[in-house]
Short mmCIF file of N, CA, C and O in Angstrom, two decimals:
data_model
loop_
_atom_site.label_atom_id
_atom_site.label_comp_id
_atom_site.label_asym_id
_atom_site.label_seq_id
_atom_site.Cartn_x
_atom_site.Cartn_y
_atom_site.Cartn_z
N MET A 154 1.07 -1.24 0.15
CA MET A 154 0.08 -0.13 0.06
C MET A 154 0.86 1.32 -0.01
O MET A 154 0.73 2.10 -0.74
N LYS A 155 1.82 1.47 0.74
CA LYS A 155 2.96 2.38 0.77
C LYS A 155 3.62 2.54 -0.25
O LYS A 155 3.48 3.87 -0.89
N ARG A 156 3.81 1.71 -1.03
CA ARG A 156 4.81 1.77 -2.52
C ARG A 156 3.72 2.28 -3.56
O ARG A 156 4.14 3.15 -4.15
N SER A 157 2.28 1.92 -3.41
CA SER A 157 1.43 2.52 -4.28
C SER A 157 1.01 3.83 -4.07
O SER A 157 1.08 4.69 -5.00
N PHE A 158 1.33 4.38 -2.85
CA PHE A 158 1.15 5.69 -2.61
C PHE A 158 2.07 6.54 -2.78
O PHE A 158 1.83 7.56 -3.45
N GLU A 159 3.19 6.04 -2.97
CA GLU A 159 4.64 6.72 -3.24
C GLU A 159 4.53 7.07 -4.82
O GLU A 159 4.84 7.87 -5.20
N ILE A 160 4.12 5.92 -5.46
CA ILE A 160 4.20 5.95 -6.91
C ILE A 160 3.20 7.17 -7.23
O ILE A 160 3.16 7.85 -8.13
N TYR A 161 1.89 7.09 -6.69
CA TYR A 161 0.78 7.89 -7.03
C TYR A 161 1.30 9.40 -6.84
O TYR A 161 1.30 10.41 -7.28
N ARG A 162 2.22 9.56 -5.62
CA ARG A 162 2.47 10.92 -4.93
C ARG A 162 3.53 11.44 -6.02
O ARG A 162 3.44 12.64 -6.48
N GLY A 163 4.39 10.72 -6.31
CA GLY A 163 5.40 11.09 -7.38
C GLY A 163 4.93 11.26 -8.93
O GLY A 163 5.55 12.12 -9.65
N SER A 164 3.59 10.78 -9.31
CA SER A 164 3.28 10.88 -10.42
C SER A 164 2.48 12.35 -10.58
O SER A 164 1.84 12.66 -11.65
N GLN A 165 2.02 12.98 -9.51
CA GLN A 165 1.18 13.90 -9.74
C GLN A 165 2.24 15.17 -10.07
O GLN A 165 3.36 15.40 -9.71
N ARG A 166 1.70 16.04 -10.95
CA ARG A 166 2.35 17.46 -11.33
C ARG A 166 1.74 18.47 -10.66
O ARG A 166 0.55 18.50 -10.65
N ASP A 167 2.50 19.73 -10.36
CA ASP A 167 1.95 20.73 -9.40
C ASP A 167 1.06 20.57 -8.50
O ASP A 167 0.37 21.49 -8.18
N VAL A 168 1.35 19.50 -7.84
CA VAL A 168 0.44 19.03 -6.66
C VAL A 168 1.32 18.61 -5.82
O VAL A 168 2.17 17.64 -5.69
N LEU A 169 1.28 19.03 -4.32
CA LEU A 169 2.41 18.57 -3.33
C LEU A 169 1.45 17.59 -2.15
O LEU A 169 0.42 18.38 -1.89
N ILE A 170 1.51 16.61 -2.26
CA ILE A 170 0.87 15.52 -1.40
C ILE A 170 1.51 15.26 -0.31
O ILE A 170 2.73 14.94 -0.32
N VAL A 171 0.90 15.80 0.94
CA VAL A 171 1.40 15.76 2.28
C VAL A 171 0.80 14.97 3.37
O VAL A 171 -0.32 15.03 3.29
N THR A 172 1.50 13.57 3.78
CA THR A 172 0.86 12.93 4.80
C THR A 172 0.65 13.87 6.00
O THR A 172 1.31 14.67 6.26
N PHE A 173 -0.45 13.33 6.86
CA PHE A 173 -0.51 13.97 8.12
C PHE A 173 0.59 13.84 9.07
O PHE A 173 0.90 14.77 9.63
N ASP A 174 1.48 12.73 9.15
CA ASP A 174 2.49 12.76 9.81
C ASP A 174 3.75 13.71 9.32
O ASP A 174 4.30 14.28 10.06
N GLU A 175 3.80 13.82 8.04
CA GLU A 175 4.81 15.11 7.20
C GLU A 175 4.31 16.19 7.75
O GLU A 175 5.01 17.22 8.15
N LEU A 176 2.87 16.55 7.66
CA LEU A 176 2.29 17.95 8.24
C LEU A 176 2.63 18.12 9.67
O LEU A 176 3.10 19.36 9.89
N LEU A 177 2.38 17.07 10.49
CA LEU A 177 2.76 17.40 11.90
C LEU A 177 4.20 17.53 12.26
O LEU A 177 4.45 18.39 12.89
N ALA A 178 5.12 16.88 11.34
CA ALA A 178 6.20 17.19 11.72
C ALA A 178 6.93 18.64 11.31
O ALA A 178 7.64 19.44 11.84
N LYS A 179 6.09 19.08 10.13
CA LYS A 179 6.58 20.52 9.63
C LYS A 179 5.95 21.73 10.65
O LYS A 179 6.63 22.45 10.66
N LEU A 180 4.62 21.32 11.25
CA LEU A 180 4.28 22.04 12.03
C LEU A 180 5.07 22.12 13.40
O LEU A 180 5.09 23.31 14.06
N ILE A 181 5.45 21.09 13.85
CA ILE A 181 6.22 21.08 14.85
C ILE A 181 7.39 21.68 14.87
O ILE A 181 7.94 22.59 15.65
N VAL A 182 8.34 21.83 13.63
CA VAL A 182 9.35 22.65 13.41
C VAL A 182 9.22 23.84 13.42
O VAL A 182 9.88 24.72 14.00
N LEU A 183 8.03 24.35 12.66
CA LEU A 183 7.73 25.75 12.58
C LEU A 183 7.36 26.29 13.95
O LEU A 183 7.52 27.57 14.00
N HIS A 184 6.56 25.59 14.85
CA HIS A 184 6.21 26.06 16.36
C HIS A 184 7.52 26.32 16.82
O HIS A 184 7.63 27.30 17.69
N GLU A 185 8.36 25.36 17.06
CA GLU A 185 9.64 25.53 17.58
C GLU A 185 10.33 26.90 17.08
O GLU A 185 11.03 27.65 17.93
N PHE A 186 10.32 27.00 15.84
CA PHE A 186 11.18 28.31 15.30
C PHE A 186 10.23 29.47 15.89
O PHE A 186 10.95 30.45 16.19
N LEU A 187 9.38 29.47 15.61
CA LEU A 187 8.23 30.80 15.90
C LEU A 187 8.37 31.04 17.38
O LEU A 187 8.17 32.12 17.87
N SER A 188 8.47 29.98 18.41
CA SER A 188 8.26 30.29 19.67
C SER A 188 9.91 30.52 20.27
O SER A 188 9.91 30.86 21.68
N ALA A 189 10.88 30.15 19.45
CA ALA A 189 12.10 30.39 20.10
C ALA A 189 12.23 31.93 20.34
O ALA A 189 12.03 32.71 19.35
N LYS A 190 13.10 32.18 21.20
CA LYS A 190 13.50 33.54 21.57
C LYS A 190 14.88 33.83 21.33
O LYS A 190 15.74 33.15 21.08
N PRO A 191 14.64 34.99 20.85
CA PRO A 191 16.12 35.54 20.00
C PRO A 191 17.11 35.65 21.22
O PRO A 191 17.00 35.90 22.09
N ASP A 192 18.52 35.39 20.83
CA ASP A 192 19.63 35.55 21.46
C ASP A 192 19.69 36.92 22.02
O ASP A 192 20.10 37.15 23.42
N ASP A 193 19.80 37.94 21.21
CA ASP A 193 20.02 39.27 21.55
C ASP A 193 18.98 40.03 20.73
O ASP A 193 19.17 40.59 19.65
N PRO A 194 18.00 40.28 21.65
CA PRO A 194 16.67 41.25 20.98
C PRO A 194 17.35 42.77 20.74
O PRO A 194 16.43 43.30 20.15
N GLU A 195 18.27 43.15 21.31
CA GLU A 195 18.49 44.54 21.35
C GLU A 195 19.52 44.72 20.12
O GLU A 195 19.65 45.86 19.63
N GLU A 196 19.71 43.74 19.50
CA GLU A 196 20.48 43.77 18.30
C GLU A 196 19.84 44.79 17.12
O GLU A 196 18.92 44.23 16.73
N ASP A 197 20.61 45.67 16.50
CA ASP A 197 20.18 46.38 15.40
C ASP A 197 20.34 45.87 14.34
O ASP A 197 21.76 45.91 13.96
N LEU A 198 19.83 45.23 13.29
CA LEU A 198 20.22 44.77 12.08
C LEU A 198 20.44 45.69 10.79
O LEU A 198 21.04 45.23 9.90
N SER A 199 20.02 47.08 11.15
CA SER A 199 20.10 47.99 10.09
C SER A 199 21.86 48.04 9.90
O SER A 199 21.98 48.31 8.98
N ASP A 200 22.67 48.12 11.08
CA ASP A 200 24.11 48.24 10.75
C ASP A 200 24.54 47.20 10.01
O ASP A 200 25.49 47.28 9.02
N GLN A 201 24.17 46.05 9.91
CA GLN A 201 24.50 44.81 9.10
C GLN A 201 24.09 44.92 7.55
O GLN A 201 25.09 44.73 6.66
N PHE A 202 23.04 45.60 7.35
CA PHE A 202 22.69 45.89 6.03
C PHE A 202 22.82 47.17 5.61
O PHE A 202 21.93 47.61 4.67
N ALA A 203 23.36 48.16 6.25
CA ALA A 203 23.35 49.32 5.97
C ALA A 203 23.98 49.67 4.36
O ALA A 203 23.46 50.43 3.61
N ASP A 204 24.79 48.98 3.99
CA ASP A 204 25.41 48.87 2.63
C ASP A 204 24.53 48.68 1.48
O ASP A 204 24.71 49.07 0.46
N LEU A 205 23.48 47.72 1.75
CA LEU A 205 22.70 47.45 0.90
C LEU A 205 21.26 48.54 0.60
O LEU A 205 20.85 48.48 -0.32
N LEU A 206 21.31 49.41 1.55
CA LEU A 206 20.30 50.45 1.43
C LEU A 206 20.67 51.70 0.66
O LEU A 206 21.48 52.06 0.21
#
């Protein structure tokens, strides 16, 4: 069953088929990223990119 699902998923064009397990893993990573506190919140990034402006 899993092999036929992988064949079906691979044959689709312009469609991303995601399983619930894959979606859960992506959501966990996203949640960890968004809930992480910055190391130095006082840092001003404008100095780092001043030459680009």
